Short mmCIF file of C-alpha atoms in Angstrom, two decimals:
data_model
loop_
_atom_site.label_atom_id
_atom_site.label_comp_id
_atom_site.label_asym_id
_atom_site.label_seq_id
_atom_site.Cartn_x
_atom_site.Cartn_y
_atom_site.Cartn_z
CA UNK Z 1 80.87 47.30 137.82
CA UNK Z 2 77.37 46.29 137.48
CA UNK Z 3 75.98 50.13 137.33
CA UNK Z 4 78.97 51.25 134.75
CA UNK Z 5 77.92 48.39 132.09
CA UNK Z 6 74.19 48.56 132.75
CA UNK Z 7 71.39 51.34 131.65
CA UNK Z 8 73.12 53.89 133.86
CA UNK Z 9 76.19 53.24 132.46
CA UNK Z 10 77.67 51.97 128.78
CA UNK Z 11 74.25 50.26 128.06
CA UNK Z 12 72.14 54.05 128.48
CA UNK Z 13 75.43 55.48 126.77
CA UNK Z 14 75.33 53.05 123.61
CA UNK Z 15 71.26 53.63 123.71
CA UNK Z 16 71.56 57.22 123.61
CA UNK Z 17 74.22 56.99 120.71
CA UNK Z 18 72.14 55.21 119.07
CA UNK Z 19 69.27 57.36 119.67
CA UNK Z 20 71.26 60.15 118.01
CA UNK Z 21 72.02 58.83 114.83
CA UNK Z 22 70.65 61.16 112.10
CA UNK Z 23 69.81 63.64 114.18
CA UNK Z 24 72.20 66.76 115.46
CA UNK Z 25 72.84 66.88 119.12
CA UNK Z 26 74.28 68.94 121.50
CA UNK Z 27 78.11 68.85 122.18
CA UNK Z 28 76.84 68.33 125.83
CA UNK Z 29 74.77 65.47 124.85
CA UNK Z 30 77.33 64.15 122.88
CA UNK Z 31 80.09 64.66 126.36
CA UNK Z 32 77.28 62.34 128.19
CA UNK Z 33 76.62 59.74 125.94
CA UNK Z 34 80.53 59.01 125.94
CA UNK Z 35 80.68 60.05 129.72
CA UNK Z 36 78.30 57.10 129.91
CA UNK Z 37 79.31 54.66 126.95
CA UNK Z 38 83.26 54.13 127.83
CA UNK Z 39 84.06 56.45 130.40
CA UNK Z 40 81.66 54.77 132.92
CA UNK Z 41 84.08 51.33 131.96
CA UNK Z 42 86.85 53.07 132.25
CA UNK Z 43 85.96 54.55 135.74
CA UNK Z 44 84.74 51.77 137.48
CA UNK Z 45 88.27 49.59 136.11
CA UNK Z 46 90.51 52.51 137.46
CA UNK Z 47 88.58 52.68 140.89
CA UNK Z 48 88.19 48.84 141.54
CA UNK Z 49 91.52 48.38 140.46
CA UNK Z 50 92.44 51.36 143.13
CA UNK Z 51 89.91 49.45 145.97
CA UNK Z 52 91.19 46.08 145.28
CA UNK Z 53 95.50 47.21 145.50
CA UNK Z 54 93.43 48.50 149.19
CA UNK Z 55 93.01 52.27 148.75
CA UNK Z 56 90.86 54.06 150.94
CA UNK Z 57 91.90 57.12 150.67
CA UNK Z 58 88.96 59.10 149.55
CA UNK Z 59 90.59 62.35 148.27
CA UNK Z 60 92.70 59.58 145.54
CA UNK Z 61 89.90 57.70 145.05
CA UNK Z 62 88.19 61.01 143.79
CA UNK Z 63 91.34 62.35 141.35
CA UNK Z 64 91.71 58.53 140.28
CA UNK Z 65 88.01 59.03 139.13
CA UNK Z 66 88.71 62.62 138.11
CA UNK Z 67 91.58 61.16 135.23
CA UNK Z 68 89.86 58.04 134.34
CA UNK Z 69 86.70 60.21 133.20
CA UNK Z 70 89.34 62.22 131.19
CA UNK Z 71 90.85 59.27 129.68
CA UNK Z 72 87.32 57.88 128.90
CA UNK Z 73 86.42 61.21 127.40
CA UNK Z 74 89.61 60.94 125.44
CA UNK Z 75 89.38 57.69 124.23
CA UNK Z 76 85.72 58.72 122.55
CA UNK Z 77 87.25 61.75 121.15
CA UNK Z 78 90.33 60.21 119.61
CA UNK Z 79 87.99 57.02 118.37
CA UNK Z 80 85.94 60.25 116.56
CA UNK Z 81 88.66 61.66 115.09
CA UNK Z 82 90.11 58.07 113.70
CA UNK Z 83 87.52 57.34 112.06
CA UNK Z 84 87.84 60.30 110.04
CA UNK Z 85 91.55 60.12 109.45
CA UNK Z 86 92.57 56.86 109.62
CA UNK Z 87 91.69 54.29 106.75
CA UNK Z 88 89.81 51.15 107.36
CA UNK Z 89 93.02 48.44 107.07
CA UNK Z 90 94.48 50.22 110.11
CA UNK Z 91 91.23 50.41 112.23
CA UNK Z 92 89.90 46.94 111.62
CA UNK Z 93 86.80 48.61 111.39
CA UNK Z 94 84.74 50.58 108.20
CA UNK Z 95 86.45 53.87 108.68
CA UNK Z 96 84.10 57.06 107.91
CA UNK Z 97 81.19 54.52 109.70
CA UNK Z 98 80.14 57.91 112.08
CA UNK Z 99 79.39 60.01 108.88
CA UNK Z 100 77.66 57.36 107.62
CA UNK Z 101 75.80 56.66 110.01
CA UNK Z 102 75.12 60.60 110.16
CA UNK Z 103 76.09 60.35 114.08
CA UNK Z 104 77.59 63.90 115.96
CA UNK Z 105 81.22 63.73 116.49
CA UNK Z 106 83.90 66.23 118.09
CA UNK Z 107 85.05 66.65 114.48
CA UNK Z 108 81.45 67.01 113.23
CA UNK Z 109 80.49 69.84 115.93
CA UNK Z 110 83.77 71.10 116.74
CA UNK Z 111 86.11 70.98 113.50
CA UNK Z 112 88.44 68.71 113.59
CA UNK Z 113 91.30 71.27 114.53
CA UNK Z 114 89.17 72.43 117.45
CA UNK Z 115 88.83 68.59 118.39
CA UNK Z 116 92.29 67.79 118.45
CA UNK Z 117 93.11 70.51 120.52
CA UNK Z 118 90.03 68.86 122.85
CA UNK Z 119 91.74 65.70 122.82
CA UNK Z 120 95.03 66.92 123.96
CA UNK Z 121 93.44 69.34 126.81
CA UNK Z 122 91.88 65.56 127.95
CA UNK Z 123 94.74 63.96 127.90
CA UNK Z 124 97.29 67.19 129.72
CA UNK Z 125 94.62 67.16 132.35
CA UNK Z 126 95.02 63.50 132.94
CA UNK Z 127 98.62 63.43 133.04
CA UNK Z 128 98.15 66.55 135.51
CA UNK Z 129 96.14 64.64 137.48
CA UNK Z 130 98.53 61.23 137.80
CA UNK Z 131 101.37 64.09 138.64
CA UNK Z 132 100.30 64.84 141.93
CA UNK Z 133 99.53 61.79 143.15
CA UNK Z 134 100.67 60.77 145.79
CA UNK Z 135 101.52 57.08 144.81
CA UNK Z 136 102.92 54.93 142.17
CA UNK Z 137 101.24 55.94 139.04
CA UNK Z 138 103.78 54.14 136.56
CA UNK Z 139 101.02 51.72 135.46
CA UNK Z 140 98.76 54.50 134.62
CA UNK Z 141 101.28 56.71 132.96
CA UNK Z 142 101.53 53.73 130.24
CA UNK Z 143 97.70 53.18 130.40
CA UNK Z 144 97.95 56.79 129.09
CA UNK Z 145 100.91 56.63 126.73
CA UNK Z 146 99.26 53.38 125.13
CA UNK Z 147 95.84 55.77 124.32
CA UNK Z 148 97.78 58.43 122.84
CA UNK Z 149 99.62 56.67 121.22
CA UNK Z 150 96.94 54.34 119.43
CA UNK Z 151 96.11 54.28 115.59
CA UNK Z 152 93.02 51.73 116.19
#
């Protein structure tokens, strides 16, 4: 948990975020920064919640990591696209805050039809994943409803 919130994790992420405002990066760079940022959270919650209910199964362990890195991915991509869609009563945050900041988004470097279809490829290849597991993935399944499903 340690390594996901430190510098090699969501710390490095947010730094390198904030390293790229006002400048035009990569849409590689911009896959690692949120690789890093949430999808490092979201990966070590999946597989500590998968070591603590006594999984040691290292083939599950891996696809558990395998969706939660497309989850995390998703998350970033559908916070991107929010913030140019949604307004800022339904956020509860300054919508249109990436533009001004002048940060890269998967709308900015994308298109925001091109990003949608991102975000949905994310979130088929999660629910791909949790289908052939080999275990109860009910809890996940409505991990994953509740992020498609979220306006904020």
């Amino acid at each position: 948990l340690a390594a996901a919130a430190g510098a090699s994790g969501m710390v490095g992420g947010q730094m390198l975020d904030i390293e790229a405002e006002n400048q035009k990066i990569s849409l590689a760079d911009l896959e690692n920064l949120h690789r890093l940022k949430t999808g490092a959270l979201i990966k070590a919650s999946v597989g500590l919640g998968a070591i603590a209910a006594g999984c040691l199964d290292q083939v599950l362990l891996q696809e558990l990591d395998q969706f939660a890195a497309c989850i995390g991915l998703a998350f970033q991509v559908q916070d991107d696209l929010l913030d140019v869609e949604s307004t800022t009563e339904i956020l509860g945050k300054k919508a249109g805050a990436d533009q001004a900041l002048n940060k890269s988004t998967y709308p900015s470097l994308m298109g925001l039809d091109a990003a949608k279809q991102h975000l949905q490829l994310l979130y088929e290849q999660a629910a791909a994943l949790l289908r052939k597991m080999p275990i109860d993935v009910t809890a996940l399944q409505q991990i994953l409803f509740m992020l498609q499903n979220r306006n904020s």
